[in-house]
Short mmCIF file of C-alpha atoms (C1' of nucleotides) in Angstrom, two decimals:
data_model
loop_
_atom_site.label_atom_id
_atom_site.label_comp_id
_atom_site.label_asym_id
_atom_site.label_seq_id
_atom_site.Cartn_x
_atom_site.Cartn_y
_atom_site.Cartn_z
CA MET A 1 2.49 -11.40 -0.34
CA LEU A 2 1.43 -14.50 1.84
CA ASP A 3 2.16 -14.06 5.71
CA ILE A 4 5.90 -15.14 5.83
CA ARG A 5 5.01 -17.38 9.41
CA PHE A 6 1.94 -18.82 7.23
CA VAL A 7 4.09 -20.10 4.29
CA ARG A 8 7.17 -21.26 7.42
CA GLU A 9 4.16 -23.20 9.53
CA ARG A 10 2.22 -24.23 7.02
CA ALA A 11 4.40 -25.24 4.16
CA ASP A 12 2.55 -27.51 2.65
CA GLU A 13 -0.62 -25.87 2.10
CA VAL A 14 1.04 -23.71 -0.10
CA VAL A 15 2.32 -26.41 -1.80
CA THR A 16 -0.79 -27.92 -2.28
CA ALA A 17 -2.64 -24.51 -3.57
CA LEU A 18 1.15 -23.64 -5.93
CA LYS A 19 0.34 -27.66 -7.57
CA LYS A 20 -3.36 -26.16 -7.75
CA ARG A 21 -2.06 -23.69 -9.81
CA GLY A 22 0.35 -25.59 -11.41
CA GLU A 23 3.12 -24.47 -10.63
CA GLY A 24 6.03 -25.81 -8.99
CA THR A 25 7.62 -25.58 -5.57
CA GLU A 26 11.16 -24.43 -6.60
CA ILE A 27 10.72 -20.83 -5.49
CA LEU A 28 9.15 -22.11 -1.92
CA ASN A 29 12.46 -23.79 -1.24
CA ALA A 30 14.56 -21.75 -2.17
CA PHE A 31 12.22 -19.46 0.06
CA LEU A 32 12.58 -22.27 3.01
CA ALA A 33 15.57 -22.26 2.50
CA ILE A 34 16.75 -18.85 3.24
CA GLU A 35 14.34 -17.88 5.82
CA SER A 36 15.67 -20.65 8.13
CA GLN A 37 19.08 -18.89 7.42
CA ARG A 38 18.03 -15.78 8.20
CA ARG A 39 16.08 -16.66 11.63
CA ASP A 40 19.30 -18.51 12.38
CA LEU A 41 21.69 -15.71 11.66
CA LEU A 42 18.90 -13.22 13.21
CA LYS A 43 18.53 -14.34 17.08
CA ILE A 44 22.24 -14.28 17.39
CA VAL A 45 22.14 -10.70 15.81
CA GLU A 46 19.99 -9.50 18.36
CA GLU A 47 21.87 -11.85 21.17
CA LYS A 48 24.84 -9.80 19.86
CA ARG A 49 23.31 -6.22 20.18
CA GLN A 50 21.16 -6.76 23.53
CA VAL A 51 25.08 -7.38 24.86
CA ARG A 52 25.90 -4.60 23.24
CA ASN A 53 23.34 -2.45 24.12
CA THR A 54 23.76 -3.16 27.61
CA ILE A 55 28.03 -2.55 27.64
CA THR A 56 26.68 0.39 25.78
CA LYS A 57 24.34 1.90 28.46
CA GLU A 58 26.81 1.36 31.12
CA VAL A 59 29.95 2.80 28.89
CA GLY A 60 27.44 6.09 29.04
CA ASN A 61 27.41 5.39 32.66
CA LEU A 62 30.76 5.35 33.33
CA LYS A 63 30.87 8.89 31.33
CA LYS A 64 28.38 10.85 32.80
CA GLN A 65 29.95 10.28 36.21
CA GLY A 66 33.37 11.26 34.71
CA LYS A 67 34.94 7.57 35.75
CA ASP A 68 37.50 6.45 33.49
CA ALA A 69 35.33 4.08 31.06
CA SER A 70 38.62 2.36 28.80
CA SER A 71 38.59 -0.37 29.85
CA VAL A 72 34.86 -0.83 29.36
CA LEU A 73 35.16 -0.08 26.38
CA LYS A 74 37.83 -1.63 24.47
CA GLU A 75 35.09 -4.93 25.70
CA ALA A 76 32.70 -2.81 23.98
CA LYS A 77 34.70 -2.31 20.69
CA LYS A 78 35.49 -6.26 20.67
CA VAL A 79 31.39 -6.87 20.98
CA SER A 80 31.17 -4.43 18.32
CA ASP A 81 32.88 -6.06 16.26
CA GLY A 82 31.74 -8.21 13.72
CA ILE A 83 28.25 -7.29 14.76
CA ALA A 84 28.29 -5.13 11.37
CA GLU A 85 29.35 -8.08 8.89
CA LYS A 86 26.59 -9.85 10.17
CA GLU A 87 24.20 -7.47 10.21
CA GLU A 88 25.22 -7.24 6.14
CA VAL A 89 24.33 -10.66 5.39
CA LEU A 90 21.48 -10.61 7.25
CA ARG A 91 19.88 -7.56 5.60
CA GLU A 92 21.15 -9.81 2.19
CA LEU A 93 18.92 -13.01 3.98
CA ASP A 94 16.42 -10.22 4.36
CA ARG A 95 16.08 -9.35 0.75
CA LYS A 96 16.73 -12.12 -1.25
CA GLY A 97 14.11 -13.87 0.75
CA MET A 98 11.79 -11.22 0.29
CA ASP A 99 12.45 -11.46 -3.10
CA GLU A 100 11.31 -14.89 -3.56
CA LEU A 101 8.01 -14.54 -0.91
CA LEU A 102 7.38 -11.99 -3.58
CA LEU A 103 6.98 -14.50 -6.06
CA ILE A 104 5.01 -17.15 -4.59
CA PRO A 105 1.13 -16.78 -5.47
CA ASN A 106 -2.06 -16.30 -3.38
CA ILE A 107 -3.25 -19.01 -2.40
CA PRO A 108 -6.49 -20.25 -4.39
CA HIS A 109 -9.79 -19.61 -2.24
CA GLU A 110 -11.45 -23.35 -1.43
CA SER A 111 -14.32 -22.58 -3.72
CA VAL A 112 -12.34 -21.76 -6.61
CA PRO A 113 -12.52 -25.55 -9.35
CA VAL A 114 -9.44 -27.24 -9.33
CA GLY A 115 -8.30 -27.11 -13.34
CA THR A 116 -4.86 -26.12 -15.55
CA ASP A 117 -6.68 -23.78 -17.89
CA GLU A 118 -9.46 -21.93 -19.52
CA SER A 119 -11.74 -24.68 -20.52
CA GLN A 120 -11.73 -25.80 -16.86
CA ASN A 121 -13.27 -22.54 -16.00
CA LYS A 122 -16.91 -22.97 -14.36
CA GLU A 123 -19.95 -20.85 -16.16
CA LEU A 124 -22.23 -19.82 -13.42
CA ARG A 125 -24.77 -17.58 -14.76
CA VAL A 126 -25.86 -16.76 -18.52
CA TRP A 127 -27.68 -13.57 -18.74
CA GLY A 128 -29.96 -12.49 -22.53
CA ALA A 129 -29.79 -14.09 -25.86
CA LYS A 130 -27.40 -14.35 -28.88
CA PRO A 131 -28.69 -11.94 -30.83
CA ASP A 132 -30.58 -13.52 -33.61
CA PHE A 133 -29.20 -12.17 -37.42
CA SER A 134 -31.05 -12.86 -40.42
CA PHE A 135 -27.11 -11.68 -41.98
CA GLU A 136 -23.53 -12.43 -41.99
CA PRO A 137 -22.34 -10.30 -38.71
CA LEU A 138 -19.61 -8.05 -39.41
CA ASN A 139 -16.65 -8.33 -37.24
CA HIS A 140 -16.65 -4.41 -34.80
CA TRP A 141 -13.38 -3.61 -36.51
CA ASP A 142 -14.94 -4.03 -40.20
CA ILE A 143 -18.15 -2.04 -38.80
CA GLY A 144 -16.75 0.75 -36.84
CA GLU A 145 -13.84 1.01 -40.96
CA ASN A 146 -17.38 0.84 -42.54
CA LEU A 147 -18.75 3.71 -40.02
CA GLY A 148 -15.91 5.92 -40.11
CA ILE A 149 -15.30 6.04 -36.00
CA LEU A 150 -12.81 3.65 -36.27
CA ASP A 151 -9.63 4.12 -37.56
CA PHE A 152 -6.87 1.63 -36.50
CA GLU A 153 -5.04 2.04 -40.00
CA ARG A 154 -3.92 5.70 -39.13
CA ALA A 155 -3.52 5.26 -35.79
CA GLY A 156 -0.84 2.63 -37.14
CA LYS A 157 0.98 5.71 -38.63
CA ILE A 158 1.31 7.26 -35.61
CA ALA A 159 1.83 5.16 -32.95
CA GLY A 160 1.86 1.44 -34.31
CA ALA A 161 0.20 -1.36 -33.99
CA ARG A 162 -2.24 -2.51 -30.99
CA PHE A 163 -3.52 1.31 -31.55
CA VAL A 164 -6.78 2.77 -32.53
CA ILE A 165 -8.21 6.19 -33.37
CA ASN A 166 -11.63 6.58 -32.46
CA LYS A 167 -13.19 9.76 -34.59
CA GLY A 168 -16.91 11.30 -34.89
CA ALA A 169 -19.52 9.03 -32.97
CA GLY A 170 -16.93 6.41 -32.09
CA ALA A 171 -15.10 8.99 -30.04
CA ARG A 172 -18.39 10.19 -28.47
CA LEU A 173 -19.67 6.50 -27.58
CA GLU A 174 -16.04 5.66 -25.78
CA ARG A 175 -16.42 8.72 -24.16
CA ALA A 176 -20.59 8.59 -23.04
CA LEU A 177 -19.83 4.90 -22.10
CA MET A 178 -17.42 6.09 -19.33
CA ASN A 179 -19.34 8.72 -18.21
CA PHE A 180 -22.49 5.88 -18.19
CA MET A 181 -20.41 3.58 -16.17
CA LEU A 182 -19.28 6.17 -13.61
CA ASN A 183 -22.63 7.95 -13.30
CA VAL A 184 -24.08 4.32 -12.53
CA HIS A 185 -20.94 3.49 -10.18
CA THR A 186 -20.90 6.49 -8.24
CA LYS A 187 -24.86 7.19 -7.83
CA ASP A 188 -26.31 3.52 -7.92
CA HIS A 189 -23.38 1.76 -6.40
CA GLY A 190 -22.09 4.07 -4.09
CA TYR A 191 -19.04 3.92 -5.39
CA THR A 192 -16.57 6.97 -4.29
CA GLU A 193 -15.23 8.39 -7.93
CA ILE A 194 -11.44 9.03 -8.29
CA LEU A 195 -9.11 10.43 -11.46
CA PRO A 196 -5.56 9.17 -10.14
CA PRO A 197 -1.97 9.21 -11.43
CA ILE A 198 -1.61 6.90 -14.28
CA LEU A 199 2.43 6.80 -13.51
CA VAL A 200 3.27 4.99 -10.66
CA ASN A 201 6.66 3.71 -8.67
CA ARG A 202 7.64 1.00 -8.35
CA GLU A 203 6.79 1.00 -5.00
CA SER A 204 3.04 0.78 -6.28
CA MET A 205 3.26 -1.81 -8.65
CA THR A 206 4.98 -4.05 -6.35
CA GLY A 207 1.89 -3.54 -4.22
CA THR A 208 -0.40 -4.75 -6.12
CA GLY A 209 2.00 -7.17 -7.32
CA GLN A 210 3.27 -6.14 -11.02
CA LEU A 211 6.43 -6.59 -9.63
CA PRO A 212 8.80 -7.78 -9.74
CA LYS A 213 7.62 -10.69 -11.41
CA PHE A 214 5.82 -9.31 -14.44
CA GLU A 215 7.77 -6.39 -15.34
CA ASP A 216 7.81 -7.51 -19.27
CA ASP A 217 4.35 -6.83 -19.63
CA LEU A 218 4.54 -3.01 -18.07
CA PHE A 219 5.68 -0.13 -20.08
CA LYS A 220 8.05 2.15 -18.38
CA LEU A 221 9.78 5.55 -18.81
CA SER A 222 13.43 5.53 -18.98
CA GLU A 223 15.38 6.26 -15.55
CA GLU A 224 16.28 9.97 -16.97
CA SER A 225 12.59 10.54 -16.90
CA LYS A 226 12.29 8.82 -13.00
CA GLY A 227 11.76 5.52 -14.29
CA PHE A 228 8.29 6.05 -13.82
CA LEU A 229 5.69 2.77 -15.15
CA LEU A 230 2.37 2.91 -16.73
CA ILE A 231 -0.55 1.50 -15.39
CA PRO A 232 -1.63 -1.56 -16.69
CA THR A 233 -5.37 -0.84 -14.52
CA ALA A 234 -6.24 1.77 -12.57
CA GLU A 235 -6.22 -1.07 -9.80
CA VAL A 236 -2.23 0.14 -8.97
CA PRO A 237 -3.05 3.92 -8.16
CA VAL A 238 -6.15 3.05 -6.33
CA THR A 239 -5.70 0.39 -4.32
CA ASN A 240 -1.83 1.85 -3.55
CA MET A 241 -4.13 5.06 -2.28
CA HIS A 242 -4.02 3.41 1.09
CA ARG A 243 -0.68 1.71 1.20
CA GLN A 244 1.21 1.99 4.16
CA GLU A 245 -1.91 3.30 5.82
CA ILE A 246 -3.82 2.07 8.86
CA LEU A 247 -7.27 3.02 8.72
CA ASN A 248 -10.01 2.99 11.17
CA GLU A 249 -12.15 0.10 11.53
CA ASN A 250 -15.01 2.71 10.70
CA ASP A 251 -13.55 3.55 7.21
CA LEU A 252 -14.00 0.26 5.70
CA PRO A 253 -15.31 -0.52 3.36
CA LEU A 254 -14.47 1.67 1.03
CA TYR A 255 -15.42 1.32 -2.51
CA TYR A 256 -13.51 3.20 -5.25
CA THR A 257 -14.54 4.05 -8.64
CA ALA A 258 -11.77 5.09 -11.54
CA TYR A 259 -11.42 5.74 -15.03
CA THR A 260 -7.77 5.81 -16.25
CA PRO A 261 -6.37 4.99 -19.49
CA CYS A 262 -4.59 1.26 -19.36
CA PHE A 263 -1.27 0.42 -21.03
CA ARG A 264 -0.01 -2.89 -21.66
CA LYS A 265 2.51 -4.53 -23.18
CA GLU A 266 1.17 -7.36 -24.27
CA ALA A 267 4.61 -8.83 -24.94
CA GLY A 268 3.19 -12.99 -24.46
CA ALA A 269 0.37 -12.11 -27.26
CA TYR A 270 1.54 -11.76 -30.73
CA GLY A 271 -0.39 -13.08 -32.97
CA LYS A 272 -3.59 -13.08 -30.58
CA ASP A 273 -6.19 -10.47 -31.15
CA THR A 274 -3.75 -8.31 -34.02
CA ARG A 275 -7.04 -7.04 -35.11
CA GLY A 276 -10.14 -4.74 -33.26
CA LEU A 277 -10.22 -3.43 -30.47
CA ILE A 278 -10.03 -6.58 -28.47
CA ARG A 279 -6.09 -6.18 -27.44
CA GLN A 280 -4.96 -3.13 -27.37
CA HIS A 281 -1.54 -1.73 -25.78
CA GLN A 282 -3.60 1.56 -25.13
CA PHE A 283 -7.24 1.33 -23.74
CA ASN A 284 -9.65 3.50 -21.81
CA LYS A 285 -11.15 1.25 -18.44
CA VAL A 286 -13.16 2.36 -15.57
CA GLU A 287 -12.21 0.22 -12.72
CA LEU A 288 -13.98 -0.52 -9.25
CA VAL A 289 -11.68 -1.14 -6.34
CA LYS A 290 -12.30 -2.29 -2.47
CA PHE A 291 -11.22 -1.92 0.55
CA VAL A 292 -13.11 -4.21 3.52
CA LYS A 293 -13.30 -5.98 6.33
CA PRO A 294 -11.73 -9.48 6.27
CA GLU A 295 -14.43 -11.07 7.33
CA GLY A 296 -17.36 -10.25 4.66
CA SER A 297 -14.85 -10.01 1.46
CA TYR A 298 -16.38 -13.22 -0.31
CA ASP A 299 -20.15 -11.51 -0.05
CA GLU A 300 -18.45 -8.32 -1.50
CA LEU A 301 -17.25 -10.10 -4.43
CA GLU A 302 -20.18 -10.94 -5.26
CA ALA A 303 -21.70 -7.25 -4.91
CA LEU A 304 -18.95 -6.56 -6.81
CA THR A 305 -19.19 -8.74 -10.00
CA ALA A 306 -22.92 -7.72 -9.96
CA ASN A 307 -22.41 -3.95 -10.12
CA ALA A 308 -20.09 -4.92 -13.04
CA GLU A 309 -22.80 -6.96 -14.55
CA GLU A 310 -25.36 -4.16 -14.63
CA ILE A 311 -23.89 -2.23 -16.72
CA LEU A 312 -24.16 -4.99 -19.22
CA LYS A 313 -27.55 -5.43 -18.33
CA ARG A 314 -28.89 -1.98 -18.65
CA LEU A 315 -26.60 -2.18 -21.82
CA GLY A 316 -28.85 -5.17 -22.76
CA LEU A 317 -25.44 -7.43 -23.92
CA HIS A 318 -25.36 -10.75 -22.99
CA TYR A 319 -22.98 -12.54 -21.60
CA ARG A 320 -21.87 -14.99 -19.30
CA VAL A 321 -19.89 -15.16 -15.77
CA VAL A 322 -17.57 -17.47 -15.04
CA CYS A 323 -15.04 -18.64 -12.36
CA LEU A 324 -12.01 -18.71 -13.75
CA CYS A 325 -10.13 -22.29 -12.35
CA SER A 326 -7.18 -22.37 -10.15
CA GLY A 327 -4.91 -22.59 -13.33
CA ASP A 328 -6.16 -19.66 -14.95
CA LEU A 329 -6.33 -17.58 -12.00
CA GLY A 330 -4.04 -14.65 -11.67
CA PHE A 331 -0.99 -14.21 -9.41
CA SER A 332 -2.73 -12.02 -6.71
CA ALA A 333 -6.12 -13.13 -6.93
CA ALA A 334 -7.68 -15.90 -4.47
CA LYS A 335 -11.09 -15.98 -6.52
CA THR A 336 -11.99 -14.69 -9.96
CA TYR A 337 -14.64 -14.02 -11.75
CA ASP A 338 -14.94 -12.93 -15.18
CA LEU A 339 -17.26 -11.49 -17.50
CA GLU A 340 -17.58 -12.59 -20.80
CA VAL A 341 -20.14 -11.11 -23.40
CA TRP A 342 -21.46 -11.83 -26.64
CA PHE A 343 -19.12 -11.53 -29.78
CA PRO A 344 -21.40 -12.30 -32.43
CA ALA A 345 -19.04 -12.19 -35.58
CA GLN A 346 -16.25 -14.31 -33.73
CA GLY A 347 -19.35 -16.23 -31.89
CA LYS A 348 -17.81 -16.97 -28.85
CA PHE A 349 -17.81 -15.18 -25.65
CA ARG A 350 -15.32 -12.85 -24.68
CA GLU A 351 -13.88 -11.39 -21.46
CA ILE A 352 -15.23 -7.83 -20.43
CA SER A 353 -14.18 -7.58 -16.86
CA SER A 354 -12.65 -9.69 -14.40
CA CYS A 355 -13.31 -9.32 -10.45
CA SER A 356 -11.03 -10.55 -8.09
CA ASN A 357 -10.88 -10.79 -4.05
CA PHE A 358 -7.34 -11.12 -3.48
CA GLU A 359 -8.07 -11.30 0.67
CA ASP A 360 -5.16 -10.43 2.34
CA PHE A 361 -2.76 -10.44 -0.76
CA GLN A 362 -1.78 -7.59 -1.68
CA ALA A 363 -2.91 -5.76 1.36
CA ARG A 364 0.39 -7.41 2.81
CA ARG A 365 2.04 -6.21 0.33
CA ALA A 366 1.26 -2.53 0.20
CA GLY A 367 0.98 -2.32 3.53
CA ILE A 368 -2.68 -1.75 3.93
CA ARG A 369 -3.76 -2.30 7.89
CA PHE A 370 -6.97 -1.31 9.76
CA LYS A 371 -7.42 -0.76 13.77
CA LYS A 372 -10.64 -2.22 15.83
CA PRO A 373 -11.07 0.92 18.54
CA GLY A 374 -10.37 -0.70 21.66
CA LYS A 375 -7.83 -3.67 20.26
CA LYS A 376 -4.26 -4.25 20.28
CA GLY A 377 -2.26 -4.65 16.78
CA THR A 378 -3.74 -4.21 13.14
CA GLU A 379 -5.02 -6.07 10.55
CA PHE A 380 -4.54 -6.43 7.21
CA VAL A 381 -8.02 -5.14 5.26
CA HIS A 382 -9.11 -7.68 1.76
CA THR A 383 -8.68 -5.66 -1.40
CA LEU A 384 -10.99 -6.25 -4.21
CA ASN A 385 -11.28 -5.02 -7.76
CA GLY A 386 -13.16 -5.77 -10.77
CA SER A 387 -13.26 -3.91 -13.93
CA GLY A 388 -16.30 -1.84 -14.45
CA LEU A 389 -15.88 -2.38 -17.46
CA ALA A 390 -13.53 -1.99 -20.17
CA VAL A 391 -14.91 0.50 -22.04
CA GLY A 392 -13.07 -0.68 -25.44
CA ARG A 393 -14.42 -3.85 -25.62
CA THR A 394 -17.62 -2.39 -24.86
CA VAL A 395 -17.46 -0.27 -27.87
CA ALA A 396 -16.92 -4.00 -29.62
CA ALA A 397 -19.86 -5.22 -28.29
CA ILE A 398 -21.94 -3.21 -28.65
CA LEU A 399 -20.69 -2.78 -32.12
CA GLU A 400 -21.37 -6.61 -32.89
CA ASN A 401 -24.13 -6.81 -31.05
CA PHE A 402 -26.20 -4.00 -32.42
CA GLN A 403 -24.94 -3.72 -35.44
CA GLN A 404 -28.53 -3.85 -38.95
CA GLU A 405 -28.40 -5.05 -42.31
CA ASP A 406 -27.43 -1.70 -43.68
CA GLY A 407 -24.30 -1.30 -41.60
CA SER A 408 -25.25 0.63 -39.45
CA VAL A 409 -25.32 0.69 -35.02
CA ILE A 410 -28.71 0.84 -33.01
CA ILE A 411 -27.79 2.69 -29.68
CA PRO A 412 -28.94 1.12 -26.34
CA GLU A 413 -31.61 3.12 -24.83
CA ALA A 414 -29.59 3.55 -21.60
CA LEU A 415 -25.80 5.56 -23.91
CA ARG A 416 -28.71 7.49 -26.24
CA HIS A 417 -29.60 10.64 -24.45
CA SER A 418 -25.48 11.66 -24.91
CA MET A 419 -25.20 9.99 -27.63
CA GLY A 420 -27.66 12.48 -28.97
CA THR A 421 -29.09 9.92 -31.16
CA ASP A 422 -30.36 5.78 -31.60
CA ARG A 423 -28.47 5.22 -33.88
CA ILE A 424 -25.01 5.20 -35.68
CA SER A 425 -24.64 5.46 -39.46
CA LYS A 426 -22.58 5.99 -42.10
CA LEU A 427 -22.49 9.09 -43.07
"C1'" G B 1 16.16 24.01 -14.26
"C1'" G B 2 19.00 27.23 -10.16
"C1'" A B 3 19.14 28.76 -4.60
"C1'" G B 4 17.87 28.12 0.13
"C1'" A B 5 14.83 25.98 4.79
"C1'" G B 6 12.45 21.73 6.26
"C1'" G B 7 10.57 15.97 7.05
"C1'" U B 8 9.89 13.59 15.03
"C1'" G B 9 4.34 9.26 17.84
"C1'" G B 10 -3.62 10.18 15.64
"C1'" C B 11 -2.26 15.76 15.66
"C1'" C B 12 0.82 19.77 16.98
"C1'" G B 13 5.61 19.92 18.78
"C1'" A B 14 11.16 19.90 21.61
"C1'" G B 15 15.43 17.49 21.56
"C1'" U B 16 21.92 18.08 17.94
"C1'" G B 17 26.38 11.91 19.97
"C1'" G B 18 25.29 8.31 25.87
"C1'" U B 19 18.98 4.14 30.78
"C1'" U B 20 14.84 8.79 24.91
"C1'" G B 21 10.14 4.30 22.21
"C1'" A B 22 11.12 9.53 23.04
"C1'" A B 23 10.08 16.27 26.73
"C1'" G B 24 5.32 19.39 26.90
"C1'" G B 25 0.72 20.21 24.50
"C1'" C B 26 -3.95 18.22 22.32
"C1'" A B 27 -6.46 14.26 21.49
"C1'" G B 28 -8.64 8.92 23.18
"C1'" C B 29 -9.15 5.92 26.99
"C1'" C B 30 -9.75 4.31 32.98
"C1'" G B 31 -10.42 6.29 37.51
"C1'" C B 32 -11.18 9.78 40.84
"C1'" C B 33 -13.04 14.23 42.45
"C1'" U B 34 -16.83 18.11 42.07
"C1'" G B 35 -24.23 20.06 42.55
"C1'" C B 36 -21.83 25.53 38.41
"C1'" U B 37 -20.26 25.73 32.80
"C1'" A B 38 -16.97 21.30 26.53
"C1'" A B 39 -14.14 22.22 34.86
"C1'" G B 40 -9.92 19.83 37.76
"C1'" C B 41 -6.68 15.58 40.27
"C1'" G B 42 -4.23 10.69 38.69
"C1'" G B 43 -2.98 7.54 35.59
"C1'" U B 44 -2.83 5.05 30.58
"C1'" U B 45 -2.54 4.65 24.97
"C1'" G B 46 2.77 3.39 19.29
"C1'" U B 47 3.95 -0.61 15.05
"C1'" G B 48 6.57 -4.79 13.10
"C1'" G B 49 9.67 -9.30 14.35
"C1'" G B 50 11.58 -12.98 17.60
"C1'" G B 51 10.93 -16.33 22.37
"C1'" G B 52 7.48 -17.63 26.22
"C1'" U B 53 2.14 -18.97 27.49
"C1'" C B 54 -3.85 -22.78 26.58
"C1'" A B 55 -4.49 -17.71 26.21
"C1'" A B 56 -2.10 -13.51 29.29
"C1'" A B 57 1.58 -11.50 31.61
"C1'" C B 58 6.97 -11.45 30.95
"C1'" C B 59 12.16 -10.74 28.57
"C1'" U B 60 14.08 -9.31 23.87
"C1'" C B 61 15.20 -6.43 19.10
"C1'" A B 62 14.03 -3.26 15.20
"C1'" C B 63 12.16 1.27 13.84
"C1'" C B 64 12.18 9.45 14.86
"C1'" C B 65 11.18 9.95 5.84
"C1'" A B 66 13.97 5.45 3.18
"C1'" G B 67 18.88 3.62 2.29
"C1'" G B 68 24.03 3.56 3.59
"C1'" G B 69 27.91 5.34 6.51
"C1'" U B 70 30.44 6.87 10.00
"C1'" U B 71 31.34 5.77 16.28
"C1'" C B 72 31.49 1.56 21.89
"C1'" G B 73 27.26 3.69 21.16
"C1'" A B 74 22.39 7.65 16.47
"C1'" A B 75 16.40 10.91 16.50
"C1'" U B 76 21.51 13.21 17.08
"C1'" C B 77 26.60 13.70 12.48
"C1'" C B 78 28.11 12.06 6.77
"C1'" C B 79 26.09 10.38 2.05
"C1'" U B 80 22.24 9.06 -1.38
"C1'" G B 81 17.73 9.10 -2.84
"C1'" C B 82 12.25 10.84 -2.18
"C1'" C B 83 8.70 13.96 -0.33
"C1'" U B 84 7.30 19.09 1.16
"C1'" C B 85 7.66 24.42 1.93
"C1'" U B 86 9.76 29.42 -0.01
"C1'" C B 87 12.55 32.29 -4.22
"C1'" C B 88 13.88 32.76 -8.87
"C1'" G B 89 13.56 30.78 -13.95
"C1'" C B 90 10.39 27.71 -17.02
"C1'" C B 91 5.25 26.02 -18.67
"C1'" A B 92 0.15 23.57 -20.00
#
RNA sequence: GGAGAGGUGGCCGAGUGGUUGAAGGCAGCCGCCUGCUAAGCGGUUGUGGGGGUCAAACCUCACCCAGGGUUCGAAUCCCUGCCUCUCCGCCA
């Protein structure tokens, strides 16, 4: 959420931002109209309240002294008359204004390249090299099925499309990766491990920006089941840990890492990545989340991105880093780096991590502030997060990049100990 | 799932219709005092909005879990929701 005052006083900057994102200004205009009505009414209501407070105090004094207050009471009644209705209208305007404000996306950072879609994302660096195959590399789903470690068919039977069963070495690989990632981030990068709820309430989803705009992308339990929502990413519960809190300046920065399953409807993705592990309704992910002071938040983004990259490096996976252009930027983000790993069978890079600085956009929605000792008032923290990494996609990348002509797959050095083997072969 | 109790400021805790943004204590901050000890004395310390100012001062509205209601007036009464605790039931 943007600062109300900022939107009001510097609407032109919001318009510029919306244009960069390729979005219209209807919502902004609707908001501004409601907001000006709200402020006018607020002034009136507050004046009335002030009058009422004064008279009411007088009533109290008279009664205390045992004097007759009936004439003042009459006046008081008159003043109070009509306040209730006006307050009701004010509440309505409040709600409506907030509804609109919650739909306005974040302002892209000045360093974000302007562009309309992903084709204009900017490649920043490439690590490693494409593997050399003396044979036609297979898709990861064929490798996985051939090895008997991924079972999409039975998953379809027990759940439906976009689910998978990991079996044997496939399950172990998934588990080894989760452990590996968590170990690196906790031991080498200084993050605190969190194992959060994966069902959350609406306030949490609103706090990080999934609601109200992206309700259709979320799995939801019925009202009889309390209307819980299934998290699409650990970003939601972990960022909301500090919702409506005032942190101490000394507490910052806070670094958290969390493994969770993630659930996404993929409602707008019909026909996209229908095969394989790339786009599942349920997948595992290790997430990195930071709460930091505003001053250094862009350095923190670089560091967080480097932390995610470190996993790919240690696994020996060829990848590149791109900076999303304004048109491809997510709703809540001010700046995002995507890590894209090489998929040889598809012959292209695919996203495996998305690292963003949300600045105070989520913090304002979620009321996450900090206090500087000795200073009056509070400031919003900056929140950041990134995948470190999406585990299923990492499995897919390992299968494709390290496949051998005989159908086996070489296990990266970093995982061999926990896998108990250096190669997955057909049994 | 059933029965009961409760949710007040950084913390503890008073307050059941009228100068209560909220007693008292603790903690913090500022000052004073003191040749004795984590001592004593005085003062001070919430958040958000609107107005005001170069910036302050200042004025004002709201906030005692959340949302409604009753009333001239609510932390205080009523309703709903959420959460915590105790007992019973069920259960990984």
